[in-house]
Amino acid sequence: MAVDSPLSSPLGPPACEKDAKALQFIEEMTRNAESVQQRVLAEILSRNAQTEYLTRFQLNGATDRETFKSKLPVITYEDLQPEIHRIANGDRSAILSAHPISEFLTSSGTSAGERKLMPTIKEELDRRQLLYSLLMPVMNLYVAGLDKGKGLYFLFVKSETMTPGGLLARPVLTSYYKSDHFKTRPYDPYNVYTSPNEAILCPDSFQSMYTQMLCGLFDRHQVLRLGAVFASGLLRAIRFLQLNWRQLAHDMETGSLNSKITDPSLRECIVKTLKPNPEFAQFVRHECSKDDWEGIIVRIWPNTKYLDVIVTGAMAQYIPTLDYYSGGLPLACTMYASSECYFGLNLNPMCKPSEVSYTIMPNMAYFEFLPHEPNLDSAGFDFTNELPPKLVDLVDVEVGKEYELVITTYAGLCRYRVGDILRVTGFHNSAPQFHFIRRKNVLLSIDSDKTDEAELQMAVENASHLLLYWELLVKDSTNSPDNDTLEQCCLAMEESLNSVYRQGRVADNSIGPLEIRVVKNGTFEELMDYAISRGASINQYKVPRC
Ligand code: AMP
């Protein structure tokens, strides 16, 4: 019989004692998923028993699952808007949560054109921090020696706004990077970043990106992993390098700092560490002035073992571009999270992007799953039978089935539909693992993901034809795809769309030919710039679809 030594784990041999503890925690949570979920629900319901929301539904202090499910409705953001408005306008009574709402987290999702405001409470930071602390112990199982170098991560904060009632509203990552949890994190050899806090915390995105890139270039031999939150953020960094390498090389050569870096604390921090390094400067010039940027990441950062970046869901479209720039480095998708709640992590982060599954950690919130079936309308009700929606508990989901995620959080969201569609791929102990399929209400996605038939049908009725904008990464500019090739792309797309589309297109003739418009290089970047200038967060940005 295997003896449980502190340095062993069913997940694999931990790299150090701290990792062993983290892996043990994952084992405990996933083995006891059912009892952890019951405890989480009871904790949430008992602490919030006196809130206006739970009182309204006459929960009368009950903390059991059956009463909870029979009395509380399944809701969306729109249902909660009156409460959110009151909180935003300064009502400090216990509306949703007994613990004071500490701030609003602004989601990249919108409601009626406005950014969604997610109420949160102070202690949620601890929960997020806990999930972050599990990521490296899992990664260390697959990649050795990450304590021998650094991570180059492009991380950004956004300026904050204040609601009329005086609560901060900012993206969840801004809230986290500005917290003491992040700023005063203890030294951990497995988690050393090339970017100083001052660079990450600078609200000006140019100055922040410039200095993070400069530090990353100086540390180029030490960089073992390179990343951003989403793939789009990392590609933005590459684009930034394309536009700014001359100035960056100049700074490296002379040991002086670009005069556009004006933030005093950032300037002071960078100038202190800047030393002339003509050899590195020459190298950067040599590599960046080449027309061909294939493999630029491994050329500049030769010791990079993987890219740490989310390429699941809407980000899958960027995989070929990342492969091109990185020479095919492994892409690690480590976690699945949102402004409402952090959900879980990938226990096999070096797997192929198409095989990524996230294990939901049962201690983060109370999770329910709305079976996602074509005959359920968008409100989740099966009107043909007039049945209320039947939600499934975390441990009861079935492998191969698709569900919409519904959460009840410590911050006071109750049976709240996140809008993500997930497919169960298996279990780790008794905790299910999910493949992220898509966000609901996203009509089209140009990868292998499905088009929602009901939604597509509606779009088809309103539109005469589909118009797709493509920005192409042309490897050989003398040989860009000609019209014939693009026409074949149109046909291939049409053939891959679902039967409702094809019926309208071919049999009913209600849909005209699909059109692809190739936009000039940098267009999607400009779109992102535009979104950022209108208040979007670089970390959380996702290309809009309409
Ligand atoms: P936000 O509210 O801006 O934080 O965005 C949260 C949403 O981003 C989630 O509900 C998902 O739709 C998406 N998302 C977050 N993490 C992942 C992931 N690992 N893979 C795919 N989509 C993700």
XYZ file of C-alpha atoms and ligand atoms in Angstrom:
569
model
C 0.000 0.000 0.000
C 1.332 3.451 -0.886
C 2.270 5.494 2.140
C 1.093 9.101 2.076
C 4.350 11.011 2.445
C 4.050 14.796 2.602
C 5.897 14.905 -0.715
C 3.625 12.598 -2.668
C 0.359 13.306 -4.403
C -1.943 11.287 -6.656
C -1.440 14.116 -9.160
C 2.331 13.448 -9.263
C 5.452 14.162 -7.199
C 5.311 17.748 -5.879
C 8.317 20.004 -6.486
C 8.526 21.195 -2.899
C 6.701 21.064 0.404
C 4.578 24.087 -0.371
C 3.445 22.420 -3.599
C 2.662 19.233 -1.696
C 0.251 21.158 0.495
C -1.446 22.776 -2.475
C -1.844 19.447 -4.271
C -3.178 17.888 -1.115
C -5.743 20.665 -0.908
C -6.842 19.950 -4.486
C -7.175 16.271 -3.592
C -9.239 17.010 -0.510
C -11.566 19.397 -2.275
C -12.115 17.144 -5.279
C -12.526 13.956 -3.229
C -15.094 15.598 -0.995
C -16.751 17.690 -3.688
C -20.258 16.844 -2.531
C -19.749 17.645 1.164
C -17.741 20.777 0.323
C -20.594 21.984 -1.889
C -23.158 21.362 0.868
C -20.986 23.236 3.343
C -20.465 26.159 0.934
C -24.212 26.476 0.307
C -25.009 26.298 4.021
C -22.358 28.946 4.780
C -23.651 31.294 2.108
C -27.289 30.882 3.089
C -26.749 31.183 6.833
C -24.557 34.271 6.675
C -26.958 35.929 4.207
C -30.162 34.705 5.879
C -31.229 38.239 6.829
C -30.517 39.828 3.473
C -33.346 41.459 1.633
C -32.947 39.047 -1.269
C -33.192 35.788 0.687
C -35.954 37.208 2.878
C -37.935 38.129 -0.213
C -38.033 34.480 -1.240
C -38.963 33.374 2.256
C -36.046 31.126 2.839
C -36.666 31.663 6.579
C -33.130 30.746 7.530
C -33.155 27.380 5.747
C -29.721 26.310 4.547
C -30.544 23.005 2.911
C -30.394 22.336 -0.767
C -34.008 21.286 -1.271
C -35.535 24.443 0.245
C -32.986 26.575 -1.612
C -33.852 24.958 -4.931
C -37.584 25.082 -4.377
C -37.717 28.743 -3.365
C -35.059 30.638 -5.255
C -35.435 31.457 -8.930
C -32.690 31.009 -11.493
C -31.765 34.502 -12.658
C -29.691 36.533 -15.090
C -27.893 39.840 -14.677
C -30.928 41.711 -15.973
C -33.071 40.338 -13.117
C -30.639 41.760 -10.577
C -30.307 45.190 -12.128
C -32.648 46.988 -9.708
C -30.609 45.703 -6.733
C -27.308 46.496 -8.447
C -28.488 50.023 -9.195
C -29.485 50.575 -5.593
C -26.097 49.376 -4.353
C -24.322 51.508 -6.962
C -26.354 54.507 -5.863
C -25.284 54.152 -2.263
C -27.801 51.876 -0.539
C -25.612 50.152 2.057
C -28.298 47.926 3.550
C -27.854 44.149 3.306
C -29.537 43.729 -0.043
C -27.659 40.767 -1.522
C -24.924 40.112 0.983
C -24.591 40.423 4.750
C -20.961 41.370 4.255
C -20.538 44.892 2.898
C -20.096 45.156 -0.855
C -16.490 46.353 -1.141
C -16.526 47.287 -4.826
C -17.986 46.423 -8.208
C -16.079 44.313 -10.670
C -16.698 45.332 -14.254
C -17.189 42.389 -16.530
C -16.196 42.388 -20.201
C -19.789 41.306 -20.795
C -22.333 44.043 -21.295
C -25.982 44.510 -20.570
C -27.887 46.961 -22.756
C -24.594 48.474 -23.887
C -23.341 49.037 -20.333
C -20.570 47.072 -18.658
C -22.002 44.588 -16.158
C -21.286 45.505 -12.536
C -20.597 42.518 -10.303
C -20.814 43.158 -6.588
C -17.993 41.653 -4.562
C -16.909 41.457 -0.935
C -13.439 41.752 0.609
C -12.929 38.088 1.440
C -13.429 37.071 -2.208
C -9.854 38.253 -2.747
C -8.685 35.446 -0.465
C -10.623 32.940 -2.518
C -9.124 34.235 -5.772
C -5.673 34.222 -4.216
C -6.184 30.640 -3.106
C -6.979 29.551 -6.647
C -3.927 31.399 -7.998
C -1.761 29.653 -5.402
C -2.701 26.263 -6.869
C -1.549 27.026 -10.405
C 2.232 26.757 -10.057
C 2.173 23.571 -7.935
C 0.220 21.930 -10.761
C 2.484 23.391 -13.467
C 5.586 22.209 -11.581
C 4.342 18.638 -11.991
C 4.791 18.963 -15.731
C 7.638 21.435 -16.221
C 10.785 21.125 -14.110
C 13.080 23.930 -13.066
C 10.675 26.873 -13.181
C 12.348 28.157 -10.017
C 15.548 28.725 -12.016
C 14.237 31.699 -13.973
C 11.405 34.162 -14.444
C 8.014 34.635 -16.021
C 7.465 37.446 -18.518
C 3.802 38.304 -18.081
C 2.094 41.268 -19.680
C -0.345 42.344 -16.970
C -2.262 45.605 -16.861
C -4.475 47.693 -14.653
C -7.171 50.026 -15.822
C -8.218 53.281 -14.309
C -11.173 52.983 -11.990
C -14.505 54.719 -11.919
C -16.689 55.522 -8.966
C -20.395 54.737 -8.835
C -22.743 57.564 -7.789
C -22.881 55.969 -4.328
C -19.102 55.983 -3.988
C -18.145 52.378 -4.708
C -15.172 51.636 -6.954
C -15.932 49.956 -10.251
C -12.982 48.285 -11.957
C -12.032 45.022 -13.646
C -11.389 42.045 -11.397
C -7.715 41.853 -12.393
C -7.164 45.528 -11.641
C -8.688 44.913 -8.241
C -6.381 41.922 -7.702
C -3.136 43.554 -8.918
C -3.819 46.603 -6.755
C -4.505 44.501 -3.673
C -1.910 43.779 -1.003
C -2.376 40.120 -1.852
C -0.561 40.834 -5.105
C 1.569 43.862 -4.299
C 3.145 42.462 -1.157
C 3.186 38.804 -2.145
C 5.996 36.924 -0.436
C 8.982 35.915 -2.549
C 8.407 32.604 -4.271
C 11.190 31.279 -6.519
C 8.568 29.595 -8.713
C 6.730 32.844 -9.278
C 9.225 35.570 -10.100
C 8.105 38.048 -12.741
C 10.308 40.199 -14.958
C 7.769 43.051 -14.689
C 8.134 45.170 -11.562
C 4.886 46.005 -9.725
C 5.327 49.649 -10.741
C 5.093 48.663 -14.407
C 2.048 46.431 -13.918
C 0.330 49.057 -11.795
C 0.898 52.000 -14.146
C -2.543 52.984 -15.468
C -1.163 54.298 -18.752
C -1.188 51.299 -21.071
C 1.672 52.534 -23.288
C 4.013 53.205 -20.382
C 3.032 49.945 -18.730
C 3.564 47.853 -21.862
C 6.788 49.657 -22.796
C 8.460 49.089 -19.458
C 7.228 45.511 -19.146
C 8.657 44.778 -22.587
C 11.933 46.520 -21.765
C 12.368 44.527 -18.558
C 11.473 41.340 -20.419
C 14.109 42.090 -23.057
C 16.797 42.728 -20.450
C 15.978 39.434 -18.736
C 15.713 37.562 -21.994
C 17.875 34.601 -20.972
C 16.082 34.181 -17.660
C 12.585 34.082 -19.101
C 11.247 30.520 -18.789
C 7.574 31.237 -19.468
C 5.823 34.022 -21.208
C 2.204 35.023 -21.081
C -0.765 37.297 -20.612
C -4.250 36.536 -19.362
C -5.843 35.931 -22.749
C -4.161 35.168 -26.094
C -5.247 38.529 -27.483
C -3.182 40.318 -24.808
C -0.022 38.427 -25.708
C -0.494 39.153 -29.401
C -0.928 42.779 -28.538
C 2.469 42.669 -26.838
C 4.056 41.181 -29.978
C 2.459 43.900 -32.052
C 3.784 46.460 -29.595
C 7.282 45.065 -30.072
C 6.855 45.353 -33.847
C 6.000 49.023 -33.476
C 8.493 49.956 -30.762
C 11.613 47.787 -31.028
C 13.781 50.622 -32.367
C 13.178 52.792 -29.323
C 13.446 49.811 -26.980
C 16.813 48.857 -28.526
C 17.972 52.453 -28.199
C 17.144 52.409 -24.482
C 18.956 49.103 -24.067
C 22.004 50.363 -25.870
C 22.320 53.620 -23.959
C 20.871 52.659 -20.601
C 18.519 55.641 -20.811
C 14.729 55.558 -20.646
C 12.299 56.729 -23.329
C 11.051 60.210 -22.396
C 7.472 59.033 -22.931
C 7.757 57.161 -19.647
C 6.635 59.990 -17.417
C 4.999 58.236 -14.469
C 7.405 59.262 -11.659
C 7.439 56.063 -9.611
C 7.664 53.906 -12.716
C 10.499 56.017 -14.125
C 12.401 55.886 -10.901
C 12.005 52.126 -10.637
C 13.150 51.418 -14.193
C 15.988 53.956 -14.337
C 17.454 52.383 -11.199
C 17.881 49.046 -12.926
C 18.766 50.235 -16.453
C 22.327 49.538 -17.556
C 23.634 49.945 -21.098
C 23.719 46.595 -22.846
C 24.803 47.229 -26.466
C 25.097 43.516 -27.145
C 21.427 42.843 -26.285
C 20.376 45.988 -28.145
C 22.181 44.805 -31.257
C 20.579 41.394 -30.957
C 17.076 42.873 -30.656
C 17.680 45.084 -33.704
C 19.006 42.173 -35.702
C 16.010 39.934 -34.949
C 13.275 42.573 -35.136
C 14.430 44.141 -38.377
C 13.950 40.855 -40.231
C 10.809 40.743 -42.369
C 10.008 37.310 -41.095
C 8.809 37.218 -37.511
C 8.170 33.505 -37.447
C 9.430 32.121 -34.134
C 10.305 35.609 -32.834
C 9.363 34.619 -29.277
C 11.873 31.781 -29.039
C 14.488 33.775 -30.889
C 14.350 36.591 -28.361
C 13.503 34.482 -25.319
C 15.308 31.214 -26.149
C 14.652 29.477 -22.820
C 10.861 29.828 -22.904
C 9.287 26.465 -22.119
C 5.670 27.384 -22.720
C 3.251 30.251 -23.304
C 0.940 30.827 -20.360
C -2.162 32.190 -21.976
C -5.826 31.263 -22.333
C -6.582 29.988 -25.812
C -9.890 28.268 -25.083
C -13.306 29.623 -26.039
C -13.253 32.849 -28.027
C -9.437 32.822 -27.869
C -9.049 29.644 -29.947
C -8.911 31.769 -33.087
C -5.463 33.049 -32.054
C -3.774 29.650 -31.753
C -2.256 29.619 -35.279
C -0.867 33.137 -34.857
C 0.654 32.262 -31.487
C 2.107 29.076 -32.983
C 3.622 31.155 -35.744
C 5.301 33.659 -33.427
C 6.410 31.068 -30.887
C 7.566 28.322 -33.242
C 4.919 26.019 -31.781
C 5.672 26.301 -28.051
C 3.169 24.513 -25.802
C 0.190 26.699 -24.874
C -0.857 26.348 -21.255
C -4.405 27.306 -20.282
C -4.228 27.244 -16.533
C -7.480 28.603 -15.181
C -11.109 29.408 -15.765
C -12.507 32.460 -14.016
C -14.828 35.427 -14.314
C -15.690 38.684 -12.599
C -18.535 36.942 -10.783
C -16.403 34.156 -9.397
C -13.186 32.237 -10.031
C -14.209 28.737 -11.026
C -11.326 26.340 -11.350
C -8.108 25.190 -12.898
C -6.632 22.895 -15.517
C -4.974 19.937 -13.801
C -3.183 18.970 -17.021
C -1.975 22.370 -18.276
C 0.446 21.062 -20.894
C -2.263 19.277 -22.873
C -3.295 20.402 -26.349
C -5.630 23.434 -26.384
C -8.409 21.333 -27.897
C -8.206 18.950 -24.945
C -8.230 21.530 -22.162
C -10.601 20.730 -19.316
C -11.070 22.816 -16.226
C -11.745 21.219 -12.855
C -14.169 23.369 -10.923
C -13.001 23.796 -7.348
C -15.967 23.065 -5.070
C -14.855 25.559 -2.414
C -15.167 28.622 -4.679
C -18.985 28.901 -4.774
C -22.060 26.711 -4.986
C -22.366 25.406 -8.526
C -25.400 24.180 -10.416
C -25.760 23.162 -14.012
C -28.603 23.868 -16.368
C -28.721 21.114 -18.998
C -28.167 22.780 -22.321
C -30.488 21.286 -24.865
C -31.743 22.653 -28.140
C -35.428 22.388 -27.115
C -34.912 24.636 -24.124
C -35.502 28.238 -25.052
C -33.062 30.939 -24.085
C -34.689 31.449 -20.681
C -33.960 27.832 -19.857
C -37.583 26.710 -19.666
C -39.005 23.911 -21.679
C -42.249 25.551 -22.669
C -43.425 22.478 -24.554
C -43.880 20.720 -21.203
C -44.053 23.809 -19.017
C -41.478 22.321 -16.688
C -39.357 24.540 -14.470
C -35.670 24.165 -15.277
C -34.088 21.196 -13.563
C -30.637 22.086 -12.379
C -28.038 19.418 -11.720
C -25.518 19.547 -8.868
C -21.749 19.598 -9.368
C -21.135 15.929 -8.614
C -24.171 14.780 -10.627
C -23.296 16.112 -14.075
C -22.842 13.472 -16.758
C -19.829 12.946 -18.967
C -20.462 14.063 -22.548
C -23.381 16.374 -21.681
C -23.446 20.140 -22.044
C -24.577 22.520 -19.328
C -24.874 26.190 -18.622
C -23.070 27.231 -15.460
C -25.211 28.651 -12.621
C -23.536 29.994 -9.484
C -24.385 31.043 -5.956
C -21.559 33.117 -4.527
C -20.416 34.359 -1.144
C -20.861 37.905 -2.485
C -24.599 37.362 -2.877
C -25.338 36.175 -6.409
C -27.984 33.465 -6.051
C -28.588 30.917 -8.785
C -27.049 33.306 -11.265
C -26.579 32.232 -14.879
C -23.017 32.974 -15.921
C -23.804 32.379 -19.588
C -20.991 29.902 -20.258
C -21.723 26.579 -21.905
C -19.505 23.737 -20.718
C -19.203 20.069 -21.652
C -18.270 17.444 -19.071
C -15.163 15.526 -20.146
C -14.490 13.458 -17.040
C -13.877 13.625 -13.320
C -10.947 14.166 -11.029
C -12.000 12.230 -7.942
C -15.623 13.338 -7.588
C -15.162 16.801 -9.114
C -16.178 17.065 -12.760
C -13.926 18.507 -15.443
C -15.312 20.733 -18.145
C -14.379 21.719 -21.621
C -15.316 25.342 -22.270
C -17.618 25.294 -25.286
C -18.682 28.870 -25.759
C -20.338 31.828 -24.223
C -24.059 31.868 -24.687
C -25.401 34.529 -26.990
C -22.217 34.545 -29.025
C -23.689 33.984 -32.436
C -20.705 32.957 -34.472
C -17.229 31.810 -33.828
C -14.880 30.963 -36.643
C -13.364 27.868 -35.133
C -14.681 24.377 -34.490
C -17.309 25.660 -32.056
C -21.006 25.320 -32.738
C -23.367 28.038 -33.891
C -26.428 28.202 -31.668
C -29.260 27.253 -33.965
C -32.032 29.312 -32.392
C -29.892 32.395 -32.311
C -28.567 31.840 -35.787
C -32.082 31.350 -37.075
C -33.049 34.731 -35.681
C -29.986 36.370 -37.168
C -30.732 34.742 -40.484
C -34.216 36.177 -40.454
C -32.824 39.623 -39.852
C -29.868 39.516 -42.175
C -29.583 38.782 -45.832
C -26.104 37.382 -45.605
C -23.271 36.793 -43.208
C -20.306 39.108 -43.359
C -17.049 38.051 -41.756
C -14.006 40.237 -41.313
C -10.699 38.422 -41.500
C -7.281 39.753 -40.757
C -4.707 37.428 -42.266
C -1.258 36.719 -40.997
C 0.504 36.483 -44.362
C 3.732 34.566 -44.004
C 4.937 35.350 -47.495
C 3.735 38.723 -48.774
C 4.504 37.845 -52.399
C 2.113 34.965 -52.085
C -1.024 36.268 -50.312
C -4.178 34.228 -50.864
C -5.864 35.054 -54.138
C -9.570 35.437 -54.797
C -10.011 31.776 -55.651
C -8.601 30.714 -52.310
C -10.819 33.169 -50.469
C -13.854 31.969 -52.385
C -12.998 28.454 -51.314
C -12.791 29.715 -47.723
C -16.321 31.129 -48.096
C -17.578 27.805 -49.389
C -15.794 25.857 -46.663
C -17.380 28.129 -44.068
C -20.827 27.790 -45.523
C -20.520 24.037 -45.584
C -19.432 23.997 -41.951
C -22.369 26.048 -40.713
C -25.384 24.282 -39.293
C -28.417 22.909 -41.067
C -30.682 25.878 -40.352
C -28.190 28.091 -42.101
C -27.753 25.738 -45.029
C -31.490 25.337 -45.469
C -31.948 29.116 -45.618
C -28.987 29.449 -47.900
C -29.770 26.655 -50.354
C -33.384 25.481 -50.072
C -35.267 28.619 -48.983
C -32.932 31.043 -50.681
C -33.503 33.458 -47.823
C -29.786 33.963 -47.182
C -27.353 35.384 -49.671
C -23.784 34.166 -50.152
C -21.450 34.423 -47.199
C -18.889 37.145 -47.640
C -15.382 37.403 -46.265
C -13.741 40.796 -46.212
C -10.022 40.816 -45.661
C -9.083 43.800 -43.563
C -5.677 45.400 -43.523
C -3.050 44.316 -41.059
C -3.593 45.861 -37.656
C -7.348 46.382 -37.990
C -8.265 44.143 -35.071
C -5.542 45.836 -33.064
C -7.170 49.189 -33.856
C -10.528 47.779 -32.819
C -8.990 46.765 -29.501
C -7.424 50.233 -29.141
C -10.834 51.722 -29.741
C -12.444 49.464 -27.125
C -9.685 50.338 -24.652
C -10.101 54.044 -25.327
C -13.787 53.533 -24.497
C -12.949 51.888 -21.183
C -12.363 48.187 -21.925
C -9.688 46.312 -19.985
C -6.679 44.973 -21.928
C -6.553 41.888 -19.726
C -10.171 40.943 -20.245
C -10.739 42.205 -23.806
C -12.433 39.821 -26.231
C -13.098 40.649 -29.884
C -16.754 41.712 -30.180
C -19.049 39.655 -32.363
C -22.307 40.871 -33.713
P -15.063 38.679 -17.415
O -16.405 38.764 -16.796
O -14.704 39.836 -18.259
O -14.045 38.370 -16.368
O -15.109 37.430 -18.419
C -15.393 36.151 -17.907
C -15.687 35.238 -19.063
O -14.498 35.026 -19.843
C -16.095 33.849 -18.627
O -17.436 33.783 -18.209
C -15.822 33.075 -19.903
O -16.845 33.276 -20.849
C -14.534 33.730 -20.400
N -13.395 32.940 -19.891
C -12.734 33.075 -18.731
N -11.778 32.143 -18.588
C -11.843 31.384 -19.703
C -11.125 30.244 -20.156
N -10.139 29.702 -19.453
N -11.471 29.725 -21.369
C -12.456 30.275 -22.101
N -13.158 31.342 -21.721
C -12.866 31.886 -20.537
